[in-house]
Amino acid sequence: MNPAGDPAYWRLRPRAPQPGTVLGRVGDIPDGEGREYRFGPGKSAFSMFVVRQGEELRGYVNRCPHFSLPLNYRDNQFTDPDRGLILCYTHFAAFRFEDGLCIEGACEGLPLDPVPLVVEDGVVRIGA
């Protein structure tokens, strides 16, 4: 868990991708949904996800602040499209899209760790 709210904390995780790493095209992420990206093998892989609402994209480390488990139970399952929220499908905690703050569940008040993104010509990259 990010002890001081440091926005660069994600970079301290093993196998974290370098800024500039290409994730894919904006169109690869359906509106209102998310997509997981993994770097490295097996359980030691760095896992993050990107969620999309219209033209807005947000990236987060794929770890619930409640119990450090991945948020998704199934591939690319990160959102509750009816409510426009990010969900932890293990504990059913709900997080705001815009800042990853938990607003319902066991980790209420704790944020997801953000991963900065840059979009250029429809291509999503890890930001600085």
Coordinates of C-alpha atoms in Angstrom, one line a residue:
M1 CA 0.0 0.0 0.0
N2 CA 1.2 3.5 -0.9
P3 CA 2.0 5.0 2.6
A4 CA 2.3 8.6 1.6
G5 CA 0.1 9.0 -1.4
D6 CA 3.1 9.2 -3.7
P7 CA 2.0 9.2 -7.4
A8 CA 5.2 7.5 -8.5
Y9 CA 4.9 4.7 -5.9
W10 CA 3.9 2.2 -8.7
R11 CA 7.4 2.4 -10.1
L12 CA 8.8 0.8 -7.0
R13 CA 7.0 -2.5 -7.7
P14 CA 9.0 -5.3 -9.3
R15 CA 8.7 -5.5 -13.1
A16 CA 7.0 -2.1 -13.4
P17 CA 7.1 -0.9 -17.0
Q18 CA 9.2 2.1 -18.0
P19 CA 7.6 5.4 -18.9
G20 CA 6.9 5.4 -22.6
T21 CA 5.9 1.7 -22.7
V22 CA 3.2 1.3 -25.3
L23 CA 0.0 -0.4 -24.0
G24 CA -2.1 -0.3 -27.1
R25 CA -4.7 1.7 -28.9
V26 CA -7.5 3.6 -27.1
G27 CA -10.0 1.7 -29.3
D28 CA -8.8 -1.6 -27.7
I29 CA -10.5 -0.5 -24.4
P30 CA -14.3 -0.5 -24.8
D31 CA -16.0 2.6 -23.4
G32 CA -17.1 2.0 -19.8
E33 CA -14.8 -1.0 -19.4
G34 CA -11.2 -1.8 -18.6
R35 CA -8.2 -3.8 -19.8
E36 CA -5.4 -5.5 -17.9
Y37 CA -1.7 -5.2 -18.8
R38 CA 0.9 -7.6 -17.4
F39 CA 4.6 -7.3 -17.4
G40 CA 6.7 -10.3 -16.4
P41 CA 5.9 -14.0 -15.8
G42 CA 3.5 -15.6 -13.4
K43 CA 2.6 -14.4 -9.9
S44 CA 5.5 -12.0 -9.9
A45 CA 4.2 -10.0 -12.9
F46 CA 3.5 -6.3 -12.6
S47 CA -0.3 -6.0 -13.2
M48 CA -2.1 -2.8 -14.1
F49 CA -5.3 -1.9 -15.8
V50 CA -6.7 1.0 -17.8
V51 CA -10.3 2.0 -17.6
R52 CA -12.1 4.2 -20.1
Q53 CA -15.1 6.6 -19.9
G54 CA -15.6 8.2 -23.3
E55 CA -12.2 9.8 -24.2
E56 CA -11.0 9.8 -20.5
L57 CA -8.5 7.0 -19.6
R58 CA -7.1 6.2 -16.1
G59 CA -4.5 3.7 -15.2
Y60 CA -4.1 1.9 -11.9
V61 CA -2.0 -0.9 -10.3
N62 CA -4.2 -4.0 -10.2
R63 CA -4.1 -4.4 -6.4
C64 CA -6.9 -3.7 -4.0
P65 CA -5.7 -1.6 -1.0
H66 CA -7.9 -3.8 1.3
F67 CA -6.0 -7.1 0.9
S68 CA -3.5 -6.6 -2.0
L69 CA -5.3 -9.0 -4.3
P70 CA -6.1 -8.2 -8.0
L71 CA -9.3 -6.4 -8.5
N72 CA -10.5 -8.6 -11.4
Y73 CA -11.8 -12.1 -11.0
R74 CA -12.2 -12.6 -14.8
D75 CA -10.0 -11.2 -17.6
N76 CA -10.5 -7.4 -18.1
Q77 CA -13.4 -7.3 -15.6
F78 CA -12.8 -4.0 -13.7
T79 CA -16.0 -1.9 -13.9
D80 CA -19.6 -1.7 -12.9
P81 CA -20.9 -0.1 -16.1
D82 CA -24.3 0.7 -14.6
R83 CA -22.7 2.9 -11.9
G84 CA -19.6 4.1 -13.7
L85 CA -17.3 2.7 -11.0
I86 CA -14.3 0.5 -10.7
L87 CA -14.9 -2.7 -8.7
C88 CA -12.9 -5.1 -6.7
Y89 CA -14.6 -8.4 -7.7
T90 CA -13.0 -10.2 -4.8
H91 CA -14.3 -7.9 -2.0
F92 CA -16.9 -5.8 -3.9
A93 CA -15.3 -2.5 -3.0
A94 CA -16.2 0.3 -5.3
F95 CA -13.7 3.0 -6.5
R96 CA -14.2 6.3 -8.3
F97 CA -13.1 6.3 -11.9
E98 CA -11.4 9.7 -11.8
D99 CA -9.1 9.2 -8.8
G100 CA -9.4 5.6 -7.7
L101 CA -10.7 6.5 -4.2
C102 CA -12.6 3.7 -2.5
I103 CA -16.1 4.9 -1.8
E104 CA -17.7 1.6 -0.7
G105 CA -16.4 -1.5 1.0
A106 CA -13.7 -2.6 3.4
C107 CA -11.1 -0.1 2.1
E108 CA -13.3 3.0 2.1
G109 CA -11.2 6.1 2.0
L110 CA -8.1 4.4 0.5
P111 CA -7.1 4.9 -3.1
L112 CA -5.8 2.7 -5.8
D113 CA -2.2 3.4 -6.9
P114 CA -2.4 5.4 -10.1
V115 CA -0.2 4.7 -13.1
P116 CA 0.2 7.8 -15.4
L117 CA -0.9 7.6 -19.0
V118 CA -0.2 9.5 -22.1
V119 CA -2.3 9.3 -25.3
E120 CA -0.8 10.4 -28.6
D121 CA -2.5 9.7 -32.0
G122 CA -4.8 7.1 -30.4
V123 CA -1.9 5.2 -28.8
V124 CA -1.8 4.7 -25.0
R125 CA 1.6 4.8 -23.3
I126 CA 2.8 4.8 -19.7
G127 CA 3.4 8.4 -18.7
A128 CA 6.4 9.9 -16.8

